[in-house]
Tab-separated table of C-alpha atoms in Angstrom:
chain	number	residue	atom	x	y	z
N	218	MET	CA	0.360	-0.095	-0.023
N	219	SER	CA	1.521	3.409	-0.842
N	220	ALA	CA	1.974	6.266	1.535
N	221	GLY	CA	1.567	8.472	-0.600
N	222	ASP	CA	4.136	11.653	-0.946
N	223	PRO	CA	5.087	13.822	2.030
N	224	PRO	CA	4.733	17.597	2.260
N	225	PRO	CA	8.129	19.052	1.233
N	226	PRO	CA	10.347	20.338	4.206
N	227	ILE	CA	10.083	24.205	5.051
N	228	PRO	CA	13.605	25.175	4.325
N	229	GLY	CA	15.941	26.134	6.952
N	230	ALA	CA	13.322	25.029	9.754
N	231	ARG	CA	15.447	22.008	11.156
N	232	LEU	CA	18.253	24.270	11.697
N	233	LEU	CA	15.733	26.138	14.514
N	234	PHE	CA	15.957	23.691	16.996
N	235	SER	CA	18.448	22.184	19.216
N	236	LEU	CA	17.366	18.664	19.652
N	237	ASP	CA	20.061	15.731	19.137
N	238	PRO	CA	20.345	15.053	15.318
N	239	GLY	CA	20.819	11.234	15.881
N	240	ILE	CA	17.296	11.048	17.475
N	241	ALA	CA	13.879	10.997	15.365
N	242	TYR	CA	12.088	13.204	17.806
N	243	LEU	CA	8.434	11.997	16.621
N	244	ASN	CA	6.692	13.137	19.946
N	245	HIS	CA	6.369	16.681	19.973
N	246	GLY	CA	2.962	16.761	21.186
N	247	SER	CA	4.232	15.331	24.654
N	248	PHE	CA	6.715	18.472	25.498
N	249	GLY	CA	7.170	20.483	22.751
N	250	ALA	CA	10.732	21.510	21.701
N	251	VAL	CA	11.649	25.356	21.829
N	252	PRO	CA	13.175	26.893	18.968
N	253	ILE	CA	16.888	28.131	19.644
N	254	GLY	CA	15.820	31.752	19.391
N	255	VAL	CA	13.248	31.333	21.894
N	256	GLN	CA	15.783	29.626	24.298
N	257	ARG	CA	18.132	32.534	23.999
N	258	ALA	CA	15.468	35.359	24.578
N	259	GLN	CA	14.591	33.528	27.787
N	260	GLN	CA	18.433	33.015	28.927
N	261	ARG	CA	18.454	36.881	28.110
N	262	LEU	CA	15.691	37.121	30.593
N	263	ARG	CA	17.018	34.975	33.404
N	264	ASP	CA	20.341	36.876	32.602
N	265	GLU	CA	18.113	40.068	33.509
N	266	VAL	CA	16.734	38.903	36.584
N	267	GLU	CA	20.405	37.525	37.970
N	268	ARG	CA	21.786	41.108	37.344
N	269	ASN	CA	19.534	42.489	39.895
N	270	PRO	CA	16.799	40.441	41.094
N	271	MET	CA	15.589	43.107	43.159
N	272	THR	CA	14.913	45.252	40.178
N	273	PHE	CA	13.005	42.427	38.475
N	274	PHE	CA	11.114	41.140	41.048
N	275	GLY	CA	10.542	44.062	43.263
N	276	SER	CA	9.437	47.316	40.405
N	277	THR	CA	6.099	47.613	39.050
N	278	GLY	CA	7.295	47.347	35.671
N	279	LEU	CA	6.975	43.437	35.925
N	280	MET	CA	3.477	43.226	36.407
N	281	ASP	CA	2.998	45.850	33.211
N	282	ARG	CA	5.468	43.204	31.500
N	283	ILE	CA	3.380	39.638	32.309
N	284	VAL	CA	-0.389	42.444	31.344
N	285	HIS	CA	1.552	43.029	28.129
N	286	THR	CA	2.703	39.582	27.314
N	287	ARG	CA	-0.677	38.119	28.320
N	288	ARG	CA	-2.707	40.580	25.614
N	289	HIS	CA	-0.284	39.779	23.197
N	290	ILE	CA	-1.239	36.039	23.595
N	291	ALA	CA	-4.889	36.262	24.346
N	292	GLN	CA	-4.709	38.301	21.120
N	293	PHE	CA	-3.152	35.276	18.893
N	294	LEU	CA	-5.913	32.912	20.788
N	295	GLY	CA	-8.809	35.222	20.323
N	296	ALA	CA	-9.418	35.351	23.771
N	297	ASP	CA	-10.451	38.297	25.955
N	298	PRO	CA	-7.308	39.620	27.547
N	299	ASP	CA	-8.774	40.892	30.480
N	300	GLY	CA	-10.686	37.712	31.246
N	301	SER	CA	-7.697	35.682	30.868
N	302	ALA	CA	-4.342	34.741	33.007
N	303	LEU	CA	-1.151	32.998	32.483
N	304	VAL	CA	-0.432	30.261	34.249
N	305	PRO	CA	1.766	27.615	34.148
N	306	ASN	CA	0.292	24.618	32.340
N	307	ALA	CA	-3.273	23.411	31.400
N	308	THR	CA	-3.321	21.025	34.436
N	309	ALA	CA	-2.970	24.244	36.798
N	310	GLY	CA	-5.866	25.892	34.780
N	311	VAL	CA	-8.016	22.520	35.201
N	312	SER	CA	-7.334	22.778	39.430
N	313	MET	CA	-8.659	26.354	39.166
N	314	ALA	CA	-12.052	25.757	37.467
N	315	LEU	CA	-12.492	22.892	39.492
N	316	GLN	CA	-12.360	24.796	42.742
N	317	THR	CA	-14.259	27.609	41.691
N	318	VAL	CA	-17.252	25.922	40.826
N	319	ARG	CA	-17.521	24.795	44.793
N	320	LEU	CA	-18.936	21.554	44.162
N	321	GLN	CA	-21.601	20.353	46.949
N	322	PRO	CA	-22.488	16.802	48.110
N	323	ALA	CA	-24.318	14.883	45.536
N	324	ASP	CA	-22.845	17.249	42.785
N	325	GLU	CA	-20.800	15.391	40.105
N	326	VAL	CA	-18.252	16.228	37.399
N	327	LEU	CA	-18.353	14.511	34.055
N	328	LEU	CA	-15.505	13.796	31.815
N	329	THR	CA	-14.918	11.423	29.050
N	330	ASP	CA	-12.827	8.379	28.628
N	331	HIS	CA	-10.626	10.496	25.940
N	332	GLY	CA	-9.258	12.924	28.677
N	333	TYR	CA	-5.744	13.611	30.289
N	334	GLY	CA	-5.282	11.579	33.185
N	335	SER	CA	-4.292	13.901	35.266
N	336	ASN	CA	-7.710	16.041	34.915
N	337	GLU	CA	-9.318	12.785	36.085
N	338	LEU	CA	-6.880	12.642	39.177
N	339	ALA	CA	-7.784	16.457	39.841
N	340	ALA	CA	-11.536	15.968	39.618
N	341	LYS	CA	-11.892	12.866	41.895
N	342	ARG	CA	-9.243	14.767	44.426
N	343	GLN	CA	-11.778	17.751	44.269
N	344	CYS	CA	-15.132	15.654	44.327
N	345	ARG	CA	-13.656	13.769	47.821
N	346	ARG	CA	-12.698	16.731	49.211
N	347	ASP	CA	-16.488	18.116	48.395
N	348	GLY	CA	-18.368	14.903	48.789
N	349	ALA	CA	-19.329	15.095	44.879
N	350	THR	CA	-18.489	12.460	42.392
N	351	ALA	CA	-16.445	12.255	39.217
N	352	ARG	CA	-18.333	10.170	36.391
N	353	THR	CA	-16.562	9.057	33.089
N	354	VAL	CA	-19.114	8.854	29.617
N	355	PRO	CA	-17.405	6.462	27.210
N	356	LEU	CA	-16.768	7.873	23.484
N	357	PRO	CA	-16.366	5.504	20.712
N	358	LEU	CA	-12.940	6.100	18.785
N	359	ALA	CA	-14.737	6.402	15.569
N	360	ALA	CA	-17.559	8.667	16.665
N	361	SER	CA	-18.794	11.369	14.591
N	362	ASP	CA	-19.146	14.768	15.948
N	363	ALA	CA	-22.986	14.372	15.828
N	364	GLU	CA	-22.573	11.136	17.939
N	365	VAL	CA	-19.897	12.956	20.315
N	366	VAL	CA	-22.306	15.684	20.998
N	367	SER	CA	-25.367	13.096	21.273
N	368	ARG	CA	-23.923	10.927	23.833
N	369	ILE	CA	-22.390	13.642	26.280
N	370	LYS	CA	-25.848	15.244	26.328
N	371	GLU	CA	-27.505	12.104	27.265
N	372	ALA	CA	-24.724	11.851	29.729
N	373	LEU	CA	-25.636	15.284	31.498
N	374	ARG	CA	-27.851	15.445	34.894
N	375	PRO	CA	-29.505	18.885	34.821
N	376	GLY	CA	-29.135	19.744	38.837
N	377	ARG	CA	-26.651	17.160	39.238
N	378	THR	CA	-23.704	17.900	36.869
N	379	LYS	CA	-22.199	20.895	37.956
N	380	LEU	CA	-18.988	20.965	35.343
N	381	LEU	CA	-18.264	19.024	32.139
N	382	ILE	CA	-14.390	18.439	31.412
N	383	VAL	CA	-13.887	17.692	27.808
N	384	ASP	CA	-10.734	18.025	25.573
N	385	GLN	CA	-10.319	20.180	22.685
N	386	ILE	CA	-7.805	17.850	21.228
N	387	THR	CA	-7.535	14.760	23.107
N	388	SER	CA	-3.970	13.272	24.556
N	389	PRO	CA	-4.304	9.641	24.286
N	390	THR	CA	-6.370	9.358	21.370
N	391	ALA	CA	-5.312	12.234	19.115
N	392	LYS	CA	-9.162	12.996	18.643
N	393	VAL	CA	-10.332	16.613	17.934
N	394	LEU	CA	-13.840	17.305	19.752
N	395	PRO	CA	-16.284	19.643	18.672
N	396	VAL	CA	-15.964	21.485	21.591
N	397	ARG	CA	-18.208	24.487	20.531
N	398	GLU	CA	-21.154	22.275	19.898
N	399	ILE	CA	-20.616	20.192	23.126
N	400	VAL	CA	-20.559	23.691	25.093
N	401	ALA	CA	-24.089	24.765	23.168
N	402	ALA	CA	-25.528	21.474	24.297
N	403	ALA	CA	-24.690	21.961	28.195
N	404	ARG	CA	-25.595	25.349	27.898
N	405	GLU	CA	-29.066	24.143	27.355
N	406	HIS	CA	-29.031	22.988	30.997
N	407	ASP	CA	-27.044	25.987	32.258
N	408	ILE	CA	-24.222	23.374	33.116
N	409	PRO	CA	-20.760	24.814	32.922
N	410	VAL	CA	-17.995	23.566	30.631
N	411	LEU	CA	-14.236	23.273	31.324
N	412	VAL	CA	-12.336	22.992	27.701
N	413	ASP	CA	-9.306	21.341	28.224
N	414	ALA	CA	-6.903	22.574	25.149
N	415	ALA	CA	-3.687	21.701	26.086
N	416	HIS	CA	-2.823	20.679	22.309
N	417	ALA	CA	-4.977	23.755	20.686
N	418	PRO	CA	-2.630	26.459	20.548
N	419	GLY	CA	-0.715	26.395	17.642
N	420	THR	CA	-1.959	23.707	16.044
N	421	SER	CA	-5.891	24.908	15.396
N	422	PRO	CA	-7.390	28.072	14.017
N	423	LEU	CA	-8.667	29.409	17.355
N	424	GLU	CA	-11.138	32.157	18.933
N	425	VAL	CA	-11.421	31.134	22.016
N	426	ASP	CA	-14.070	33.632	23.218
N	427	SER	CA	-16.555	32.286	20.344
N	428	ILE	CA	-16.265	28.858	21.644
N	429	GLY	CA	-18.220	30.268	24.498
N	430	ALA	CA	-16.749	27.575	27.452
N	431	ASP	CA	-17.021	29.075	31.371
N	432	PHE	CA	-13.094	27.995	31.230
N	433	TRP	CA	-10.717	27.379	28.443
N	434	VAL	CA	-7.000	26.081	29.152
N	435	GLY	CA	-4.664	26.052	26.428
N	436	ASN	CA	-0.494	25.099	26.504
N	437	LEU	CA	1.504	27.669	24.590
N	438	HIS	CA	4.604	25.369	25.376
N	439	LYS	CA	3.406	22.326	23.157
N	440	TRP	CA	2.604	23.432	19.324
N	441	ALA	CA	3.245	27.464	19.846
N	442	PHE	CA	7.000	27.334	20.637
N	443	ALA	CA	6.698	29.009	23.538
N	444	PRO	CA	9.308	27.881	26.660
N	445	ARG	CA	7.679	25.447	28.764
N	446	GLY	CA	5.378	26.655	31.794
N	447	THR	CA	3.141	28.854	29.606
N	448	ALA	CA	-0.351	28.453	29.410
N	449	LEU	CA	-3.418	30.837	29.553
N	450	LEU	CA	-6.500	30.356	31.013
N	451	SER	CA	-9.685	31.943	29.908
N	452	VAL	CA	-12.671	32.607	32.326
N	453	ALA	CA	-15.830	33.351	31.479
N	454	PRO	CA	-17.069	36.735	32.984
N	455	GLN	CA	-19.536	35.173	35.084
N	456	TRP	CA	-16.972	33.487	36.993
N	457	ARG	CA	-14.127	35.873	37.121
N	458	ARG	CA	-14.674	37.298	40.780
N	459	ARG	CA	-15.000	33.569	42.112
N	460	ILE	CA	-11.446	32.332	40.495
N	461	GLU	CA	-9.067	32.107	42.898
N	462	PRO	CA	-5.322	31.242	42.311
N	463	LEU	CA	-3.586	27.937	43.596
N	464	VAL	CA	-1.658	29.791	45.695
N	465	VAL	CA	-2.132	33.090	47.993
N	466	SER	CA	0.310	35.863	47.101
N	467	TRP	CA	0.885	39.629	47.588
N	468	GLU	CA	-1.732	40.450	44.744
N	469	GLN	CA	-4.014	38.614	45.996
N	470	ASP	CA	-6.383	41.835	46.516
N	471	GLU	CA	-6.093	42.644	43.141
N	472	GLY	CA	-8.562	39.942	41.995
N	473	PHE	CA	-8.383	38.239	38.708
N	474	PRO	CA	-5.919	37.824	36.663
N	475	VAL	CA	-3.363	39.235	38.440
N	476	ASN	CA	-3.858	37.541	41.650
N	477	VAL	CA	-3.354	34.452	39.701
N	478	GLU	CA	-0.127	35.656	37.821
N	479	PHE	CA	1.650	37.237	40.504
N	480	GLN	CA	3.165	34.204	42.306
N	481	GLY	CA	6.459	35.793	44.277
N	482	THR	CA	9.263	34.399	42.831
N	483	LEU	CA	8.370	32.566	40.190
N	484	ASP	CA	10.358	32.113	37.124
N	485	TYR	CA	8.362	34.462	35.026
N	486	THR	CA	10.830	34.624	32.016
N	487	ALA	CA	9.071	31.543	29.856
N	488	TRP	CA	6.176	33.639	29.965
N	489	LEU	CA	7.772	36.842	28.787
N	490	ALA	CA	9.359	35.062	25.902
N	491	ALA	CA	6.595	33.753	24.813
N	492	PRO	CA	5.893	36.123	22.329
N	493	THR	CA	8.866	35.315	20.613
N	494	GLY	CA	7.866	32.049	19.894
N	495	LEU	CA	4.649	33.505	18.176
N	496	PHE	CA	6.965	35.767	16.168
N	497	THR	CA	8.925	32.542	14.822
N	498	MET	CA	5.372	31.217	13.941
N	499	ARG	CA	4.227	34.226	12.102
N	500	THR	CA	7.979	34.640	10.535
N	501	LEU	CA	7.542	31.063	8.790
N	502	GLY	CA	3.681	31.324	8.225
N	503	VAL	CA	1.063	29.915	10.767
N	504	GLU	CA	-0.716	28.280	7.905
N	505	THR	CA	2.405	27.113	5.997
N	506	ILE	CA	3.255	25.415	9.834
N	507	ARG	CA	-0.331	24.132	10.655
N	508	ARG	CA	-0.389	22.826	6.677
N	509	HIS	CA	3.248	21.137	6.729
N	510	ASN	CA	2.402	19.460	10.296
N	511	ALA	CA	-0.866	17.763	9.308
N	512	GLU	CA	0.180	16.484	6.230
N	513	LEU	CA	3.464	15.044	7.454
N	514	ALA	CA	1.569	13.136	10.595
N	515	SER	CA	-0.815	11.952	8.267
N	516	TYR	CA	2.013	10.438	5.958
N	517	GLY	CA	3.672	9.152	9.030
N	518	GLN	CA	0.323	7.497	10.066
N	519	ARG	CA	-0.041	6.077	6.647
N	520	VAL	CA	3.197	4.568	6.059
N	521	VAL	CA	4.087	2.999	9.935
N	522	GLY	CA	0.037	1.618	9.622
N	523	ALA	CA	1.065	-0.175	6.171
N	524	ALA	CA	4.540	-1.658	7.872
N	525	LEU	CA	2.269	-2.946	10.748
N	526	GLY	CA	-0.509	-4.120	7.874
N	527	LEU	CA	-3.285	-2.199	8.634
N	528	ALA	CA	-5.720	-1.041	6.244
N	529	PRO	CA	-6.917	2.366	5.574
N	530	THR	CA	-9.996	2.002	7.381
N	531	ASP	CA	-7.927	0.853	10.567
N	532	LEU	CA	-6.286	4.063	10.938
N	533	PRO	CA	-8.472	6.542	13.133
N	534	ASP	CA	-9.328	9.730	11.685
N	535	PRO	CA	-8.487	12.644	14.137
N	536	GLY	CA	-11.844	14.631	13.202
N	537	ALA	CA	-10.078	17.714	11.810
N	538	PRO	CA	-7.496	18.233	8.843
N	539	GLU	CA	-5.326	20.633	11.042
N	540	ALA	CA	-4.686	17.699	13.086
N	541	ALA	CA	-0.958	17.376	13.657
N	542	MET	CA	-0.834	14.030	16.062
N	543	ARG	CA	-2.089	10.792	14.488
N	544	ILE	CA	-2.501	7.318	16.237
N	545	LEU	CA	-2.449	3.522	15.193
N	546	PRO	CA	-3.228	0.546	17.415
N	547	LEU	CA	-0.576	-1.941	17.747
N	548	PRO	CA	-1.423	-5.830	17.647
N	549	ALA	CA	-3.517	-7.266	20.268
N	550	GLY	CA	-2.188	-8.035	23.531
N	551	VAL	CA	0.908	-5.863	23.172
N	552	ALA	CA	1.452	-3.117	26.066
N	553	THR	CA	-2.216	-3.155	27.155
N	554	THR	CA	-1.308	-1.057	30.582
N	555	LYS	CA	0.069	1.944	31.431
N	556	PRO	CA	3.015	0.520	32.724
N	557	GLU	CA	3.476	-1.785	29.628
N	558	ALA	CA	3.313	1.132	27.388
N	559	THR	CA	5.533	3.380	28.883
N	560	ALA	CA	8.142	0.295	29.005
N	561	LEU	CA	7.461	-0.241	25.515
N	562	ARG	CA	7.868	3.265	24.262
N	563	GLN	CA	11.287	3.584	26.514
N	564	HIS	CA	12.298	0.130	24.323
N	565	ILE	CA	11.782	2.015	20.934
N	566	ALA	CA	13.894	4.964	22.239
N	567	ASP	CA	16.223	3.036	23.181
N	568	LYS	CA	17.040	0.364	20.488
N	569	LEU	CA	15.950	3.085	17.572
N	570	ALA	CA	16.807	6.256	18.587
N	571	ILE	CA	13.025	7.002	17.741
N	572	GLU	CA	10.885	8.770	20.414
N	573	VAL	CA	6.862	8.181	20.086
N	574	GLY	CA	3.844	8.632	22.045
N	575	MET	CA	2.267	5.243	23.362
N	576	ASN	CA	-1.135	5.234	25.422
N	577	ALA	CA	-2.965	1.860	26.741
N	578	TRP	CA	-6.610	3.225	26.196
N	579	GLY	CA	-9.462	1.233	25.756
N	580	GLY	CA	-8.175	-2.001	26.329
N	581	ARG	CA	-5.266	-1.698	23.457
N	582	CYS	CA	-1.910	-0.181	23.319
N	583	TRP	CA	-2.047	3.299	20.495
N	584	LEU	CA	1.289	4.349	19.155
N	585	ARG	CA	0.911	8.482	18.615
N	586	LEU	CA	2.784	9.927	16.053
N	587	SER	CA	3.572	13.937	16.267
N	588	ALA	CA	4.475	16.172	13.357
N	589	GLN	CA	6.491	19.309	13.598
N	590	ILE	CA	8.581	21.475	10.795
N	591	TYR	CA	12.157	20.072	12.451
N	592	ASN	CA	10.686	16.513	11.202
N	593	ARG	CA	11.279	14.443	7.903
N	594	ALA	CA	9.342	12.092	5.932
N	595	GLU	CA	12.399	9.742	6.478
N	596	GLU	CA	12.373	9.641	10.080
N	597	TYR	CA	8.536	7.744	9.915
N	598	ASP	CA	10.082	5.750	7.124
N	599	ARG	CA	12.751	4.304	9.137
N	600	LEU	CA	10.083	3.790	12.124
N	601	ALA	CA	8.107	2.025	9.720
N	602	GLU	CA	10.719	-0.385	8.556
N	603	ARG	CA	11.926	-1.121	11.888
N	604	LEU	CA	9.007	-1.120	14.211
N	605	PRO	CA	7.325	-4.469	12.971
N	606	GLY	CA	10.697	-6.345	13.822
N	607	LEU	CA	10.624	-4.640	17.412
N	608	LEU	CA	7.471	-5.698	18.115
N	609	THR	CA	7.730	-8.994	17.278
N	610	SER	CA	11.168	-9.441	19.543
N	611	HIS	CA	9.441	-7.311	22.353
N	612	ARG	CA	6.441	-10.088	22.694
N	613	GLN	CA	8.902	-13.239	22.572
């Protein structure tokens, strides 16, 4: 089976990163990769801090710089800058939203089985504290947008469901969910929605405010070339007076978003360097990057799938043409638990010098491939050539 032609490389893109050239890094979705120019911008900021920490942290100019950065990022994402806050990651934003809804005994938080694992852990912890319950609605991997909305709508319990958590792009299954339609369905019953959009900034055309979610949080350090530890939490007007930071600091009385953003001696250099990452994207062309990554991820899925003997119908459709991550099912019985999947991922890294994502989901192990501008078609070809033999030896 032919895998078709991959997209042409973006000239010079590979030289923008400091990744080890001896490793095929096909797992951008996990931790991202920071361009060299952004690394240098952050280092200059760190040097500034160390020249005079009192001036950096003690002057009123720090908050002005944070606010300016927040406005720049919010504009890129189509979010209200006055209703948004910079946070370390999507997980922090999820925990803030969970504590904001103020659950009561007999209340519940509804999640899907495609959600990020730490979100489920956070929901269960908050529910234990408040005497509430966390419940999961299963969604078939091949479900259409209409079926996804229908299943979630049927699972809602008006009067009892106090928060619905959905992923915009799921981590274990790389599926793009119709969040705007899901939010509208929940709104019919006045049920708040938290959208975990960890993978959305940089991959999807975004107008956050038009989604209509009560809470939306997305990482900039996965696909928008920001240093790690950079995310934006957007909060609907009716919740802004109630949201609280996870840690109280000196700007507490200023209210949201400043009380969330100022966290004492936090390393703010990641946030302040994030606009350099957006500048890098704009210089190369945001749409050019998205198109390249989506086409290369699709190529990788096809060529590796063919090597594993999978038919085109066996390759899960991510649900959106701009998806830069794709998954493939591994043979039945291979690495069906999280520890086994982690061990297999490490085995592939050690033996093949190829980094991939690996998740146990739905009783099956799924290989997740990412594509970024530093990747080349031959890296997926190499995985396709060597993976079948490695899987055979791994099972023996």
